[in-house]
mmCIF file of C-alpha atoms and ligand atoms in Angstrom:
data_model
loop_
_atom_site.group_PDB
_atom_site.id
_atom_site.type_symbol
_atom_site.label_atom_id
_atom_site.label_comp_id
_atom_site.label_asym_id
_atom_site.label_seq_id
_atom_site.Cartn_x
_atom_site.Cartn_y
_atom_site.Cartn_z
ATOM 1 C CA GLY A 81 199.147 -164.590 -58.697
ATOM 2 C CA PRO A 82 198.607 -163.958 -55.083
ATOM 3 C CA PRO A 83 199.898 -160.547 -53.229
ATOM 4 C CA PRO A 84 203.315 -160.528 -52.221
ATOM 5 C CA PRO A 85 203.540 -161.085 -48.345
ATOM 6 C CA PRO A 86 204.371 -158.298 -46.094
ATOM 7 C CA ARG A 87 207.889 -156.717 -45.857
ATOM 8 C CA GLU A 88 210.042 -157.729 -43.126
ATOM 9 C CA TRP A 89 208.870 -155.891 -39.788
ATOM 10 C CA LEU A 90 212.263 -154.094 -38.249
ATOM 11 C CA GLY A 91 209.905 -152.218 -35.610
ATOM 12 C CA TRP A 92 209.004 -152.667 -31.810
ATOM 13 C CA ARG A 93 207.446 -155.947 -31.068
ATOM 14 C CA ALA A 94 205.013 -156.861 -27.780
ATOM 15 C CA LYS A 95 206.911 -158.993 -25.539
ATOM 16 C CA PHE A 96 204.305 -159.817 -23.008
ATOM 17 C CA CYS A 97 200.766 -161.023 -23.041
ATOM 18 C CA GLY A 98 198.322 -157.990 -22.560
ATOM 19 C CA GLU A 99 196.059 -160.225 -20.718
ATOM 20 C CA CYS A 100 198.258 -162.235 -18.197
ATOM 21 C CA GLY A 101 201.533 -160.785 -18.662
ATOM 22 C CA ALA A 102 203.068 -163.945 -19.470
ATOM 23 C CA PRO A 103 206.066 -163.645 -22.327
ATOM 24 C CA LEU A 104 204.952 -164.256 -25.885
ATOM 25 C CA GLU A 105 206.572 -166.870 -28.078
ATOM 26 C CA ARG A 106 207.082 -166.058 -31.701
ATOM 27 C CA ARG A 107 205.740 -168.626 -33.733
ATOM 28 C CA VAL A 108 203.088 -169.215 -36.386
ATOM 29 C CA PRO A 109 199.659 -169.816 -34.746
ATOM 30 C CA GLY A 110 197.472 -172.751 -35.975
ATOM 31 C CA GLY A 111 195.534 -171.676 -39.178
ATOM 32 C CA ASP A 112 197.235 -168.583 -39.861
ATOM 33 C CA SER A 113 200.333 -167.950 -42.370
ATOM 34 C CA LEU A 114 202.409 -165.347 -40.309
ATOM 35 C CA GLU A 115 204.363 -165.440 -37.342
ATOM 36 C CA ARG A 116 202.937 -163.919 -34.149
ATOM 37 C CA GLY A 117 203.307 -163.392 -30.687
ATOM 38 C CA VAL A 118 201.328 -166.119 -28.848
ATOM 39 C CA CYS A 119 200.928 -166.204 -24.899
ATOM 40 C CA SER A 120 203.542 -168.690 -23.292
ATOM 41 C CA SER A 121 200.910 -169.266 -20.448
ATOM 42 C CA PRO A 122 199.177 -172.908 -20.469
ATOM 43 C CA ALA A 123 196.484 -170.754 -18.341
ATOM 44 C CA CYS A 124 195.652 -167.931 -20.834
ATOM 45 C CA ALA A 125 193.122 -168.978 -23.584
ATOM 46 C CA PRO A 126 194.458 -171.758 -25.504
ATOM 47 C CA GLU A 127 196.924 -170.342 -28.046
ATOM 48 C CA ARG A 128 195.989 -166.571 -27.098
ATOM 49 C CA VAL A 129 197.316 -164.404 -29.989
ATOM 50 C CA VAL A 130 198.567 -161.008 -29.808
ATOM 51 C CA TYR A 131 197.849 -159.196 -33.238
ATOM 52 C CA GLU A 132 200.126 -156.324 -33.813
ATOM 53 C CA ASN A 133 198.806 -154.051 -37.023
ATOM 54 C CA PRO A 134 199.635 -150.739 -38.560
ATOM 55 C CA LYS A 135 198.762 -147.420 -37.142
ATOM 56 C CA VAL A 136 196.417 -144.794 -38.760
ATOM 57 C CA VAL A 137 197.724 -141.279 -38.447
ATOM 58 C CA VAL A 138 195.095 -138.638 -39.425
ATOM 59 C CA GLY A 139 195.538 -135.094 -40.320
ATOM 60 C CA CYS A 140 194.619 -131.601 -42.181
ATOM 61 C CA ILE A 141 195.945 -129.827 -44.725
ATOM 62 C CA VAL A 142 194.188 -126.476 -43.677
ATOM 63 C CA ARG A 143 193.934 -123.835 -46.227
ATOM 64 C CA ASP A 144 193.063 -120.290 -46.014
ATOM 65 C CA SER A 145 191.287 -117.933 -48.218
ATOM 66 C CA ALA A 146 194.677 -116.739 -49.541
ATOM 67 C CA GLY A 147 195.835 -120.136 -50.371
ATOM 68 C CA ARG A 148 197.949 -120.522 -47.696
ATOM 69 C CA VAL A 149 198.484 -123.778 -45.737
ATOM 70 C CA LEU A 150 198.529 -124.253 -42.055
ATOM 71 C CA LEU A 151 201.890 -125.589 -40.731
ATOM 72 C CA CYS A 152 202.904 -126.172 -37.233
ATOM 73 C CA ARG A 153 206.591 -126.542 -35.593
ATOM 74 C CA ARG A 154 206.946 -129.456 -33.854
ATOM 75 C CA ALA A 155 207.710 -129.022 -29.775
ATOM 76 C CA ILE A 156 208.513 -132.660 -29.265
ATOM 77 C CA GLU A 157 210.427 -135.391 -30.671
ATOM 78 C CA PRO A 158 210.570 -136.890 -33.073
ATOM 79 C CA CYS A 159 211.873 -134.075 -35.437
ATOM 80 C CA ARG A 160 211.506 -131.554 -32.567
ATOM 81 C CA GLY A 161 211.807 -127.849 -34.142
ATOM 82 C CA GLN A 162 210.783 -129.037 -37.914
ATOM 83 C CA TRP A 163 207.488 -128.407 -39.609
ATOM 84 C CA THR A 164 204.521 -130.599 -40.260
ATOM 85 C CA VAL A 165 200.589 -130.457 -40.971
ATOM 86 C CA PRO A 166 198.636 -130.883 -37.746
ATOM 87 C CA ALA A 167 198.046 -134.803 -37.453
ATOM 88 C CA GLY A 168 198.814 -137.701 -35.086
ATOM 89 C CA PHE A 169 197.560 -140.945 -33.960
ATOM 90 C CA MET A 170 193.758 -142.094 -34.248
ATOM 91 C CA GLU A 171 192.037 -142.657 -31.113
ATOM 92 C CA LEU A 172 189.568 -145.587 -30.631
ATOM 93 C CA GLY A 173 186.217 -144.573 -30.816
ATOM 94 C CA GLU A 174 186.578 -141.572 -33.143
ATOM 95 C CA SER A 175 186.541 -141.622 -37.273
ATOM 96 C CA ALA A 176 189.406 -140.979 -39.256
ATOM 97 C CA ALA A 177 188.073 -137.001 -40.077
ATOM 98 C CA GLU A 178 187.275 -136.669 -36.581
ATOM 99 C CA GLY A 179 190.493 -137.514 -35.619
ATOM 100 C CA ALA A 180 192.073 -135.166 -38.069
ATOM 101 C CA ALA A 181 189.713 -132.212 -36.665
ATOM 102 C CA ARG A 182 190.627 -133.365 -33.014
ATOM 103 C CA GLU A 183 194.588 -133.248 -33.905
ATOM 104 C CA THR A 184 194.252 -130.000 -35.585
ATOM 105 C CA TRP A 185 192.513 -128.651 -32.489
ATOM 106 C CA GLU A 186 195.276 -130.187 -30.105
ATOM 107 C CA GLU A 187 198.412 -129.143 -32.047
ATOM 108 C CA ALA A 188 197.039 -125.791 -33.695
ATOM 109 C CA GLU A 189 194.075 -124.924 -31.428
ATOM 110 C CA ALA A 190 192.071 -124.363 -34.514
ATOM 111 C CA CYS A 191 188.680 -125.518 -35.717
ATOM 112 C CA VAL A 192 188.557 -126.494 -38.935
ATOM 113 C CA ARG A 193 185.788 -127.962 -41.206
ATOM 114 C CA VAL A 194 186.939 -130.905 -43.067
ATOM 115 C CA GLU A 195 186.222 -130.674 -46.743
ATOM 116 C CA ALA A 196 187.155 -133.897 -48.623
ATOM 117 C CA PRO A 197 189.792 -136.868 -48.074
ATOM 118 C CA PHE A 198 193.080 -135.642 -49.921
ATOM 119 C CA ALA A 199 195.622 -138.157 -49.505
ATOM 120 C CA GLN A 200 196.605 -141.609 -48.261
ATOM 121 C CA VAL A 201 200.283 -142.450 -47.503
ATOM 122 C CA ASP A 202 201.172 -146.093 -46.845
ATOM 123 C CA ILE A 203 204.703 -146.557 -45.091
ATOM 124 C CA PRO A 204 204.564 -150.131 -44.402
ATOM 125 C CA VAL A 205 208.187 -150.367 -43.073
ATOM 126 C CA ILE A 206 207.058 -148.315 -39.977
ATOM 127 C CA GLY A 207 203.430 -149.632 -40.086
ATOM 128 C CA GLN A 208 201.575 -146.343 -40.570
ATOM 129 C CA VAL A 209 198.954 -145.416 -42.789
ATOM 130 C CA TYR A 210 198.549 -141.510 -42.932
ATOM 131 C CA LEU A 211 195.118 -140.211 -44.181
ATOM 132 C CA LEU A 212 195.119 -136.594 -44.900
ATOM 133 C CA TYR A 213 192.211 -134.406 -45.144
ATOM 134 C CA ARG A 214 191.558 -131.072 -46.796
ATOM 135 C CA ALA A 215 190.022 -128.558 -44.594
ATOM 136 C CA SER A 216 189.351 -125.083 -43.858
ATOM 137 C CA LEU A 217 189.223 -122.761 -40.561
ATOM 138 C CA GLU A 218 186.005 -122.547 -39.604
ATOM 139 C CA GLU A 219 184.485 -118.777 -39.620
ATOM 140 C CA GLY A 220 186.019 -116.995 -36.689
ATOM 141 C CA SER A 221 188.382 -119.534 -35.685
ATOM 142 C CA ARG A 222 191.745 -118.421 -34.186
ATOM 143 C CA PHE A 223 195.041 -120.643 -34.239
ATOM 144 C CA GLY A 224 197.652 -121.043 -32.369
ATOM 145 C CA ALA A 225 200.299 -123.680 -30.681
ATOM 146 C CA GLY A 226 198.961 -126.229 -28.516
ATOM 147 C CA PRO A 227 201.149 -128.031 -26.110
ATOM 148 C CA GLU A 228 203.176 -130.523 -28.691
ATOM 149 C CA THR A 229 203.530 -127.260 -31.171
ATOM 150 C CA LEU A 230 205.946 -124.497 -30.845
ATOM 151 C CA GLU A 231 204.184 -122.355 -33.092
ATOM 152 C CA SER A 232 201.984 -122.556 -36.089
ATOM 153 C CA LYS A 233 201.435 -120.450 -39.024
ATOM 154 C CA PHE A 234 199.619 -119.998 -42.623
ATOM 155 C CA LEU A 235 202.528 -120.158 -45.168
ATOM 156 C CA PRO A 236 202.051 -119.879 -49.071
ATOM 157 C CA LEU A 237 202.805 -122.899 -51.102
ATOM 158 C CA ASP A 238 206.129 -121.489 -52.488
ATOM 159 C CA GLU A 239 207.330 -120.827 -48.940
ATOM 160 C CA VAL A 240 206.739 -124.458 -47.538
ATOM 161 C CA PRO A 241 210.175 -125.305 -45.785
ATOM 162 C CA TYR A 242 210.026 -128.668 -47.668
ATOM 163 C CA ASP A 243 213.926 -129.152 -46.445
ATOM 164 C CA ASP A 244 212.772 -128.671 -42.725
ATOM 165 C CA LEU A 245 209.514 -130.778 -43.078
ATOM 166 C CA ALA A 246 209.250 -133.514 -39.911
ATOM 167 C CA PHE A 247 208.066 -136.301 -42.180
ATOM 168 C CA SER A 248 208.236 -137.939 -45.652
ATOM 169 C CA SER A 249 204.680 -138.518 -45.490
ATOM 170 C CA VAL A 250 203.941 -134.760 -45.282
ATOM 171 C CA VAL A 251 206.347 -133.825 -47.601
ATOM 172 C CA THR A 252 204.806 -136.178 -50.148
ATOM 173 C CA ALA A 253 201.441 -134.926 -49.412
ATOM 174 C CA LEU A 254 202.036 -131.109 -49.576
ATOM 175 C CA ARG A 255 203.744 -132.045 -52.948
ATOM 176 C CA PHE A 256 200.364 -133.552 -54.107
ATOM 177 C CA PHE A 257 198.569 -130.712 -53.005
ATOM 178 C CA ALA A 258 200.833 -127.792 -54.407
ATOM 179 C CA ALA A 259 200.202 -129.880 -57.837
ATOM 180 C CA ASP A 260 196.745 -130.000 -57.319
ATOM 181 C CA VAL A 261 196.628 -126.034 -56.520
ATOM 182 C CA GLU A 262 198.604 -125.363 -59.918
ATOM 183 C CA ALA A 263 196.528 -128.007 -61.687
ATOM 184 C CA GLY A 264 193.438 -126.170 -60.823
ATOM 185 C CA SER A 265 191.643 -128.957 -58.922
ATOM 186 C CA PHE A 266 191.941 -131.186 -55.800
ATOM 187 C CA GLY A 267 192.068 -134.979 -56.252
ATOM 188 C CA PHE A 268 192.363 -137.730 -53.705
ATOM 189 C CA HIS A 269 195.922 -139.119 -54.127
ATOM 190 C CA SER A 270 197.122 -142.584 -52.413
ATOM 191 C CA CYS A 271 200.885 -143.750 -52.521
ATOM 192 C CA VAL A 272 203.621 -146.012 -50.595
ATOM 193 C CA ILE A 273 206.434 -144.848 -49.249
ATOM 194 C CA ASP A 274 209.191 -147.293 -48.815
ATOM 195 C CA LYS A 275 212.186 -146.061 -46.545
ATOM 196 C CA ASP A 276 215.846 -147.287 -45.889
ATOM 197 C CA PRO A 277 215.742 -149.321 -42.553
ATOM 198 C CA GLY A 278 216.897 -147.192 -39.719
ATOM 199 C CA SER A 279 216.915 -143.733 -41.653
ATOM 200 C CA SER A 280 215.603 -140.542 -40.088
ATOM 201 C CA PRO A 281 211.468 -139.738 -40.562
ATOM 202 C CA SER A 282 212.693 -136.793 -42.911
ATOM 203 C CA ASP A 283 215.883 -137.719 -44.800
ATOM 204 C CA PRO A 284 214.792 -137.062 -48.272
ATOM 205 C CA ALA A 285 217.784 -139.483 -49.764
ATOM 206 C CA SER A 286 216.268 -142.105 -47.635
ATOM 207 C CA TYR A 287 212.733 -142.935 -49.085
ATOM 208 C CA ARG A 288 211.235 -143.489 -52.146
ATOM 209 C CA VAL A 289 207.507 -142.946 -53.660
ATOM 210 C CA THR A 290 205.791 -145.420 -55.159
ATOM 211 C CA GLN A 291 202.419 -146.772 -56.577
ATOM 212 C CA ALA A 292 201.306 -143.356 -56.552
ATOM 213 C CA SER A 293 197.524 -142.497 -58.084
ATOM 214 C CA ARG A 294 195.318 -139.998 -58.229
ATOM 215 C CA VAL A 295 191.419 -139.843 -58.655
ATOM 216 C CA PRO A 296 188.955 -137.100 -58.868
ATOM 217 C CA PRO A 297 187.645 -135.142 -55.950
ATOM 218 C CA LEU A 298 185.459 -136.996 -53.711
ATOM 219 C CA PRO A 299 182.925 -134.745 -51.887
ATOM 220 C CA TYR A 300 182.793 -135.068 -47.946
ATOM 221 C CA PRO A 301 179.783 -134.473 -45.805
ATOM 222 C CA ALA A 302 180.146 -132.184 -42.577
ATOM 223 C CA LEU A 303 180.983 -133.881 -39.358
ATOM 224 C CA GLY A 304 178.718 -134.764 -36.773
ATOM 225 C CA GLY A 305 175.799 -134.575 -39.015
ATOM 226 C CA GLY A 306 172.930 -137.442 -38.676
ATOM 227 C CA GLY A 307 172.106 -137.988 -42.305
HETATM 228 ZN ZN1 ZN B 653 198.313 -164.414 -21.747
#
């Protein structure tokens, strides 16, 4: 049969039209099947709809030659003081892999070579899709702590502080990563995380990983190439 409808959205919604500033009405526009914010001003385009869609979070699992991974301790909320891989919201005008490298530069001051997509983690209840890439430091690159980071360091996989990681997506992806290292080959993973409404981003009791799948590794070309 047809796919199920989206889960109930409990998060923030736009209240005003971005074009004219008038309040939005919530209703199903003509020709649509979901309730949307529709501009209430008759002066705006007829039935101007404000579409709200999930955001993409991009980041890198950076591994060094000793097999350790680069973790950053967050200097900002949410989850200040907890550890994560370098990751953040994708910007307009960049590809996901470019964004992952940019976030790694901003948060860990590290120049990386993106090697392959590693995990897609969907978190529909908060409207986010994580795309995490495997990466390595470019030769000679330093690493450090950008403005949003207290400290960064490479940690062996068996010393990853799973109880002190900032996000369920990162916990999940690093567990996939450790399993692949154990198995001796990297795949591409995807899964869905369902969370309890209102739970903290990292409470391990508040989320479930479902629809997990893994395909064999996908090669990935160098960024910035013309070919
Ligand atoms: Zn308007």
